[in-house]
Short mmCIF file of C-alpha atoms in Angstrom, two decimals:
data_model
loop_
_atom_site.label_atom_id
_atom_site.label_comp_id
_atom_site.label_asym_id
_atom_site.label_seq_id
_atom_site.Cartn_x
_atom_site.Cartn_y
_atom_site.Cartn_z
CA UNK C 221 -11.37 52.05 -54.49
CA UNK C 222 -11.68 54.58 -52.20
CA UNK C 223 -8.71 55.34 -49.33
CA UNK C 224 -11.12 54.73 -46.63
CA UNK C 225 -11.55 50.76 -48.23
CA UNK C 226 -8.50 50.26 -48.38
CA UNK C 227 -7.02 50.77 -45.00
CA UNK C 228 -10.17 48.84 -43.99
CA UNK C 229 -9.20 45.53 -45.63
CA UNK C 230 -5.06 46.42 -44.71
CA UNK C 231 -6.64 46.32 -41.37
CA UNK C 232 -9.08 43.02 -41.84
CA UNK C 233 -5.43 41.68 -43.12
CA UNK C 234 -3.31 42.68 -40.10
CA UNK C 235 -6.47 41.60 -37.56
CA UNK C 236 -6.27 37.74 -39.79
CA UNK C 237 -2.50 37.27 -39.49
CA UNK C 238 -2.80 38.32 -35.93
CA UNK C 239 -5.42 35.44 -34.71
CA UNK C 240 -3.44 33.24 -36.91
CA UNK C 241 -0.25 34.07 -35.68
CA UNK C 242 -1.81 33.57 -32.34
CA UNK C 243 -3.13 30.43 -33.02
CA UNK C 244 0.00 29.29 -34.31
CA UNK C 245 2.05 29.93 -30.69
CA UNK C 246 -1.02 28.64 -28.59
CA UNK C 247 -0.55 25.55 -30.74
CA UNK C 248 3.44 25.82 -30.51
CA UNK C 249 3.11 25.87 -26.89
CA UNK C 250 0.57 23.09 -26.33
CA UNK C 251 2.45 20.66 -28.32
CA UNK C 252 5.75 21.65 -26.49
CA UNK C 253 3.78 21.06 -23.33
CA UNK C 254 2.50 17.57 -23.95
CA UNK C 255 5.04 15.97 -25.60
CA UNK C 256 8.10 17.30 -24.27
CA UNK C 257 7.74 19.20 -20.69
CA UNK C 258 4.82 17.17 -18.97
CA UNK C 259 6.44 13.48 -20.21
CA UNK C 260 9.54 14.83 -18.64
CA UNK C 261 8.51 16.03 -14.70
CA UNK C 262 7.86 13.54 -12.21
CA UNK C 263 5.58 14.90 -9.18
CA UNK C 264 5.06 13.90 -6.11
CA UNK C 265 1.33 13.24 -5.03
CA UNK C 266 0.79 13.01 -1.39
CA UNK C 267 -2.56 11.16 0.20
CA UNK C 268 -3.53 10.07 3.79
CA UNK C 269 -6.40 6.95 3.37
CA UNK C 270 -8.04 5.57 6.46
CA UNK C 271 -8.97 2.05 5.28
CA UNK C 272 -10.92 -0.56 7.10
CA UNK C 273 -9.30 -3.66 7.64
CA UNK C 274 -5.60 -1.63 8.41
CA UNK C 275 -6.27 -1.98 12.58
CA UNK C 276 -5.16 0.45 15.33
CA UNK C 277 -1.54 0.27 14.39
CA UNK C 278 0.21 3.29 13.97
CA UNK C 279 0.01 5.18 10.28
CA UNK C 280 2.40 3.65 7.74
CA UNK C 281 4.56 5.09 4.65
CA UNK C 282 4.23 3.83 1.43
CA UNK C 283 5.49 5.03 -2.33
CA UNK C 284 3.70 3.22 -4.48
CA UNK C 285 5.05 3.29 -8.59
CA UNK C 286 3.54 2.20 -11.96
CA UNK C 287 3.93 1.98 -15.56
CA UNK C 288 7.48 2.95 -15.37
CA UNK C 289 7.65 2.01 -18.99
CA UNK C 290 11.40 3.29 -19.14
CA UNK C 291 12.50 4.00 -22.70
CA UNK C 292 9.20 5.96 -23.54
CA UNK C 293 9.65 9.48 -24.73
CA UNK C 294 11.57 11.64 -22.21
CA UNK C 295 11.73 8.88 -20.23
CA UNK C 296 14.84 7.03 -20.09
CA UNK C 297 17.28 5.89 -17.56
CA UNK C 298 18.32 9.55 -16.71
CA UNK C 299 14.60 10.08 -15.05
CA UNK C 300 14.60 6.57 -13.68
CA UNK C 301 17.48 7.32 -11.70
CA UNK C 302 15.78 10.89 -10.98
CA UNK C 303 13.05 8.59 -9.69
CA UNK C 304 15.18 6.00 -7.81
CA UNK C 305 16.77 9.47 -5.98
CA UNK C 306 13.58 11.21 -5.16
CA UNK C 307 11.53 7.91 -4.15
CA UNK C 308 14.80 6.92 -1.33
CA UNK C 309 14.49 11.10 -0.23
CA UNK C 310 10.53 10.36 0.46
CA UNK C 311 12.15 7.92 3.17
CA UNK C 312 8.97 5.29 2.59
CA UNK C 313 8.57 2.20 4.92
CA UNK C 314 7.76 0.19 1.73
CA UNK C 315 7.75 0.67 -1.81
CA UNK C 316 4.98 -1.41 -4.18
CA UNK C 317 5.40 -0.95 -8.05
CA UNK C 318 2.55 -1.80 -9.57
CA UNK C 319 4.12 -3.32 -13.17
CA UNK C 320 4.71 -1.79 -16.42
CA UNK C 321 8.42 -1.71 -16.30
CA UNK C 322 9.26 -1.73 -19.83
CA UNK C 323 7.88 0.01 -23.52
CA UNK C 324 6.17 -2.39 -26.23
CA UNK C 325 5.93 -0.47 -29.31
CA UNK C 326 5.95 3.05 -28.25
CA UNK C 327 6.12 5.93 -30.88
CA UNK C 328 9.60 7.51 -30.69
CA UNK C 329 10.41 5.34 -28.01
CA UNK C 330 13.92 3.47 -27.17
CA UNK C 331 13.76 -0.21 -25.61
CA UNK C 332 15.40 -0.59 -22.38
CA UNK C 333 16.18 -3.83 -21.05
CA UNK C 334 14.29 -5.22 -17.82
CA UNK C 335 17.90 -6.23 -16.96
CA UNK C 336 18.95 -2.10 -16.73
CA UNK C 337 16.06 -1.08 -15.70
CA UNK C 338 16.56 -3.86 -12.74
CA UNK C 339 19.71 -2.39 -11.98
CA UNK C 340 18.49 0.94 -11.30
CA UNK C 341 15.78 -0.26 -9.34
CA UNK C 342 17.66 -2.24 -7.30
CA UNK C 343 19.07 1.42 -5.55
CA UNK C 344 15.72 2.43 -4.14
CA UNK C 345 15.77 2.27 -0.29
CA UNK C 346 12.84 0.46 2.04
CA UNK C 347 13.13 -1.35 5.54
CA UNK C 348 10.75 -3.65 4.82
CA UNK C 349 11.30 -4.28 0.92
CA UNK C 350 10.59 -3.57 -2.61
CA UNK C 351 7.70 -5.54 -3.80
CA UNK C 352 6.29 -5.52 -7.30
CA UNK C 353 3.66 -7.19 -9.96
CA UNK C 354 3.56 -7.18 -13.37
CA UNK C 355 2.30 -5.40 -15.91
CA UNK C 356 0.56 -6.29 -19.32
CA UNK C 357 2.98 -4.89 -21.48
CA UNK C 358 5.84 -7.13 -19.23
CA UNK C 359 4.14 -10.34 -19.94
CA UNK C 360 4.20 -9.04 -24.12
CA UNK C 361 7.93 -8.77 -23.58
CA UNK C 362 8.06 -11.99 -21.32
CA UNK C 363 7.23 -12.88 -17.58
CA UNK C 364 9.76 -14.61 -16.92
CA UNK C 365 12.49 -12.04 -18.27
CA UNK C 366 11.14 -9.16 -16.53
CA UNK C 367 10.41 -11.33 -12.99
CA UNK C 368 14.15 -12.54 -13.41
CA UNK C 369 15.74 -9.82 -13.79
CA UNK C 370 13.74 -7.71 -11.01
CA UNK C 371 14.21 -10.80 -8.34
CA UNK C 372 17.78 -11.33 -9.50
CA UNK C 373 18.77 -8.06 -8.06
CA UNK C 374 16.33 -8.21 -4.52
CA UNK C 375 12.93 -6.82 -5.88
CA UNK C 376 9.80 -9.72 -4.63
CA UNK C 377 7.41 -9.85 -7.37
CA UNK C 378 4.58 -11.69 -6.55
CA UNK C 379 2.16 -13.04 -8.88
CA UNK C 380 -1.37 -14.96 -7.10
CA UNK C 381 0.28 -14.91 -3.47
CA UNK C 382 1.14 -13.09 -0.50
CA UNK C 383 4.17 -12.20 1.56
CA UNK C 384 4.44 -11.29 4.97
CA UNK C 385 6.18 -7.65 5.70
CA UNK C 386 7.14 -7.31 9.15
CA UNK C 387 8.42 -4.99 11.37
CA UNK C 388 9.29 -3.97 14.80
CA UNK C 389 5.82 -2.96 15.78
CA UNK C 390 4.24 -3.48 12.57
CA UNK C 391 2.96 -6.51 10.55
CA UNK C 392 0.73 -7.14 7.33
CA UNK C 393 0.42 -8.81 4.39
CA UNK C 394 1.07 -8.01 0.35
CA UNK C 395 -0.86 -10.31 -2.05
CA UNK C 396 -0.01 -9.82 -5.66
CA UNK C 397 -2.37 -10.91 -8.10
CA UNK C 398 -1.47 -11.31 -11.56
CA UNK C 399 -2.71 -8.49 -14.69
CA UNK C 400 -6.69 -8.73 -15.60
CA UNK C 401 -6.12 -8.46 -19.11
CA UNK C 402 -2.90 -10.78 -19.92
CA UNK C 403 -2.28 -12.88 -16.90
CA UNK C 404 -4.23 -15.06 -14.85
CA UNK C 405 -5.71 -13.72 -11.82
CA UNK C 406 -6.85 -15.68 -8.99
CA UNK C 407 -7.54 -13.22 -6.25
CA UNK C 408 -8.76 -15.56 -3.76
CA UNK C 409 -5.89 -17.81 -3.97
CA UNK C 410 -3.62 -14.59 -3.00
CA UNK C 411 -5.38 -13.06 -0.13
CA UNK C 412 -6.69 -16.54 1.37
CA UNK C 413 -2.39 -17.39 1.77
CA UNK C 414 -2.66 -14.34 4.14
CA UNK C 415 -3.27 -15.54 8.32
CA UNK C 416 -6.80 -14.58 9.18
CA UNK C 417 -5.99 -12.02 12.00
CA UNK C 418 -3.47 -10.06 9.83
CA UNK C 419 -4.26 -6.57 7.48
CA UNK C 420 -3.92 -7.12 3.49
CA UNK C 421 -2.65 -5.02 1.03
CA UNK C 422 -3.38 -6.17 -2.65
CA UNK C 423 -1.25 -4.94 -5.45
CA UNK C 424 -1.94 -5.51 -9.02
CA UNK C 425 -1.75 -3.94 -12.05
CA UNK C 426 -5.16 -3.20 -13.87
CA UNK C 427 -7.76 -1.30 -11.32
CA UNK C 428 -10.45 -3.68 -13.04
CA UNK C 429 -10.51 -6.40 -11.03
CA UNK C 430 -11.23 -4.02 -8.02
CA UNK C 431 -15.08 -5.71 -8.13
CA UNK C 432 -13.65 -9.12 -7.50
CA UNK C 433 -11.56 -8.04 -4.15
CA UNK C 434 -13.34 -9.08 -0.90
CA UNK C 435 -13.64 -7.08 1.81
CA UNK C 436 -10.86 -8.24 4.12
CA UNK C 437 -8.45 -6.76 1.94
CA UNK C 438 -7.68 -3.52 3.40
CA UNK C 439 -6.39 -1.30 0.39
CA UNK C 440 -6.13 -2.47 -3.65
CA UNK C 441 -3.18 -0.50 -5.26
CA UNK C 442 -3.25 -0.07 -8.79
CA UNK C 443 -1.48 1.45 -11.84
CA UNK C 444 -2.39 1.12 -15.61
CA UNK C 445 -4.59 4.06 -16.06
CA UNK C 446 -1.76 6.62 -16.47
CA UNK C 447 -4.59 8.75 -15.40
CA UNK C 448 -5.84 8.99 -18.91
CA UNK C 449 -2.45 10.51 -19.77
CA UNK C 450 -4.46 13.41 -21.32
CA UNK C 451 -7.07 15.67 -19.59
CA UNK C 452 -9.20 17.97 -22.20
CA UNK C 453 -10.87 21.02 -21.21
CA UNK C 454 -14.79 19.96 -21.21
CA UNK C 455 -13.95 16.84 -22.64
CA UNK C 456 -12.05 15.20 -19.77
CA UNK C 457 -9.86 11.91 -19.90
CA UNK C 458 -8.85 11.35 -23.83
CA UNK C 459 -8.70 7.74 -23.37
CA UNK C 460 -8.28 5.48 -20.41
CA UNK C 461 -8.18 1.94 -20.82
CA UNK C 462 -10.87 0.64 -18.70
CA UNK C 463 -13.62 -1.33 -18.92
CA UNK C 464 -15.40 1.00 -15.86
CA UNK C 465 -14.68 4.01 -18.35
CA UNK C 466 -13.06 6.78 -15.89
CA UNK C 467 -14.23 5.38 -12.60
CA UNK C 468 -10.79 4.19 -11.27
CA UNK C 469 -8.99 6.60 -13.80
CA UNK C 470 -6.45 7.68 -10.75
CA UNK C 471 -7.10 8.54 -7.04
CA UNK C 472 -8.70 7.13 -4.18
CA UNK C 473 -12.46 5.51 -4.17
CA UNK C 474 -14.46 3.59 -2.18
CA UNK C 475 -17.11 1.32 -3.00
CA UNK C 476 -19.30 -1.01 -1.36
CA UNK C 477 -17.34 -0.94 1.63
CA UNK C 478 -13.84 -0.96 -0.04
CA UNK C 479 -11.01 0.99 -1.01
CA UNK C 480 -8.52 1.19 -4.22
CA UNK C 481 -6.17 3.93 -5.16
CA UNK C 482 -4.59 4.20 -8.49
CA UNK C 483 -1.69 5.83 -9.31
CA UNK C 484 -1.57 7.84 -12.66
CA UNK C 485 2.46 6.43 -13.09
CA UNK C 486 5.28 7.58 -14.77
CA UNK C 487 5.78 7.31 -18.36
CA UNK C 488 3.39 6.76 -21.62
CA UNK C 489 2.41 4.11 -23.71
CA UNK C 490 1.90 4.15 -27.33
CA UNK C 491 2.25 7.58 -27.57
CA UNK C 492 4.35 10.15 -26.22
CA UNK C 493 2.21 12.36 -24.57
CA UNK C 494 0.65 13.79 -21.23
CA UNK C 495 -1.30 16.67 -20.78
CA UNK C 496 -2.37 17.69 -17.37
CA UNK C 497 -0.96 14.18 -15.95
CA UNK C 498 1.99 14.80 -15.32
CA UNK C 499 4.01 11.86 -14.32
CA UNK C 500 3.99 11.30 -9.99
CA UNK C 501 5.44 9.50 -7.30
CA UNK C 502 2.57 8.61 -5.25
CA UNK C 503 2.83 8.88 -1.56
CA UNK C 504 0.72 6.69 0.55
CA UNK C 505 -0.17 7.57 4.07
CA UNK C 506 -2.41 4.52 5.27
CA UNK C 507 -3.53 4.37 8.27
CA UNK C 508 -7.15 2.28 10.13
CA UNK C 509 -10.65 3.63 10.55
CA UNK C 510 -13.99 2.33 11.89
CA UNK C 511 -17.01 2.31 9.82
CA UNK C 512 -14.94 4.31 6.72
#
């Protein structure tokens, strides 16, 4: 073998353990990423929607929450009280959580009770209430637990009807209507409890029922999506769990004359991770439009 060879190969060696080493840390720091930083921030996403069916009353505040699923990875009742703090600083009018409060078998995950979780919750700060549905993975733990222990310290949650929020110069309706997949929705039977002359909001968990919402209702608000949880360069979404693949993944649409946003949430299901999702706070400007 001649010299010249062999520094060739020691340098074929050195360029092979260099990609590889470099693979290695590019792999080091994507798994660091989405399973410990990105499960751990909380954002906060802003949006202004002009609905139909809101009126010529003046713009509103909302926060709206999901899938706090507290006791997921990096996601325990440190954060939750992180989120209670930051939600009150937002200084909404209203605050809707749309379900999802606890973990059901979550890799690497720690149960926390809907009765501590409750607790916590029962800090955030809104004039006209805290008003909440649940979630599919509430009704696996049990309805009735979770809706206990959220009413039991001055959270509404509203399954198939409405309450009236009502201000000084401002009043509208909520109608909860119960999860697609586990409960028993009866959308009609919500909104019709609303008075005819009065603007709807309609909270529920799963975006899928969005094609069954008439058009009086102003604004659905949704969770259950986490956004997909995991965004892939030219792939996109990893998984999201509807039947309308990544139509209502997260944001705002409109369709047919109607509006829904979703909320990508807070924590993780099943597993762990988020990668370019990172867990928000979702700030609702709503205010009326004609023709939008």
């Amino acid at each position: 073998m001649t010299p010249g060879t062999s520094a060739r190969k020691r340098g074929r060696v050195s360029w092979s353990a260099g990609i590889l080493l470099a693979l290695v840390l590019t792999a080091g720091v994507l798994l660091f990423w989405a399973f410990y930083w990105e499960p751990g921030r909380l954002v906060v996403r802003e949006a202004t929607l002009e609905v139909p069916g809101w009126g010529d009353a003046r713009p509103m505040r909302f926060v709206l929450l999901a899938d706090l699923h507290v006791g997921s990875p990096r996601n325990g009742i440190e954060k939750l009280r992180r989120l209670v703090r930051r939600t009150n600083e937002l200084e909404p009018e209203v605050v809707l959580i749309a379900g999802d409060f606890v973990i059901d078998n979550v890799f690497a995950g720690t149960f926390v009770s809907p009765e501590d979780i409750a607790i916590e919750l029962a800090e955030l700060e809104a004039p006209l209430g805290v008003v909440a549905v649940l979630g599919n993975h509430d009704r696996w733990l049990s309805a009735d637990r979770v809706a206990e222990a959220l009413t039991s310290r001055g959270i509404s949650v509203i399954e198939n009807r409405a309450i009236l929020l009502e201000g000084a110069d401002r009043r509208f309706w909520v109608a909860g209507v119960s999860d697609f997949w586990t409960g028993h929705p009866d959308v009609l039977g919500a909104v019709e409890q609303a008075e005819e002359d009065d603007a709807v909001l309609l909270l529920t968990h799963n975006p899928d029922i969005f094609p069954e919402i008439p058009n009086r209702v102003a604004l659905t608000l949704a969770g259950h999506t986490h956004g997909g949880q995991v965004i892939l360069p030219f792939v996109g979404r990893a998984i999201t769990p509807s039947r309308f693949g990544e139509k209502f993944a997260v944001g705002h649409v409109a369709e047919d004359g109607k509006h829904i946003f979703v909320t990508s949430g807070v924590g993780t299901s099943r597993l762990g991770v988020r990668f370019r999702v990172p867990p928000e706070i979702a700030v609702l400007e709503i205010s009326g439009c004609d023709g939008c």
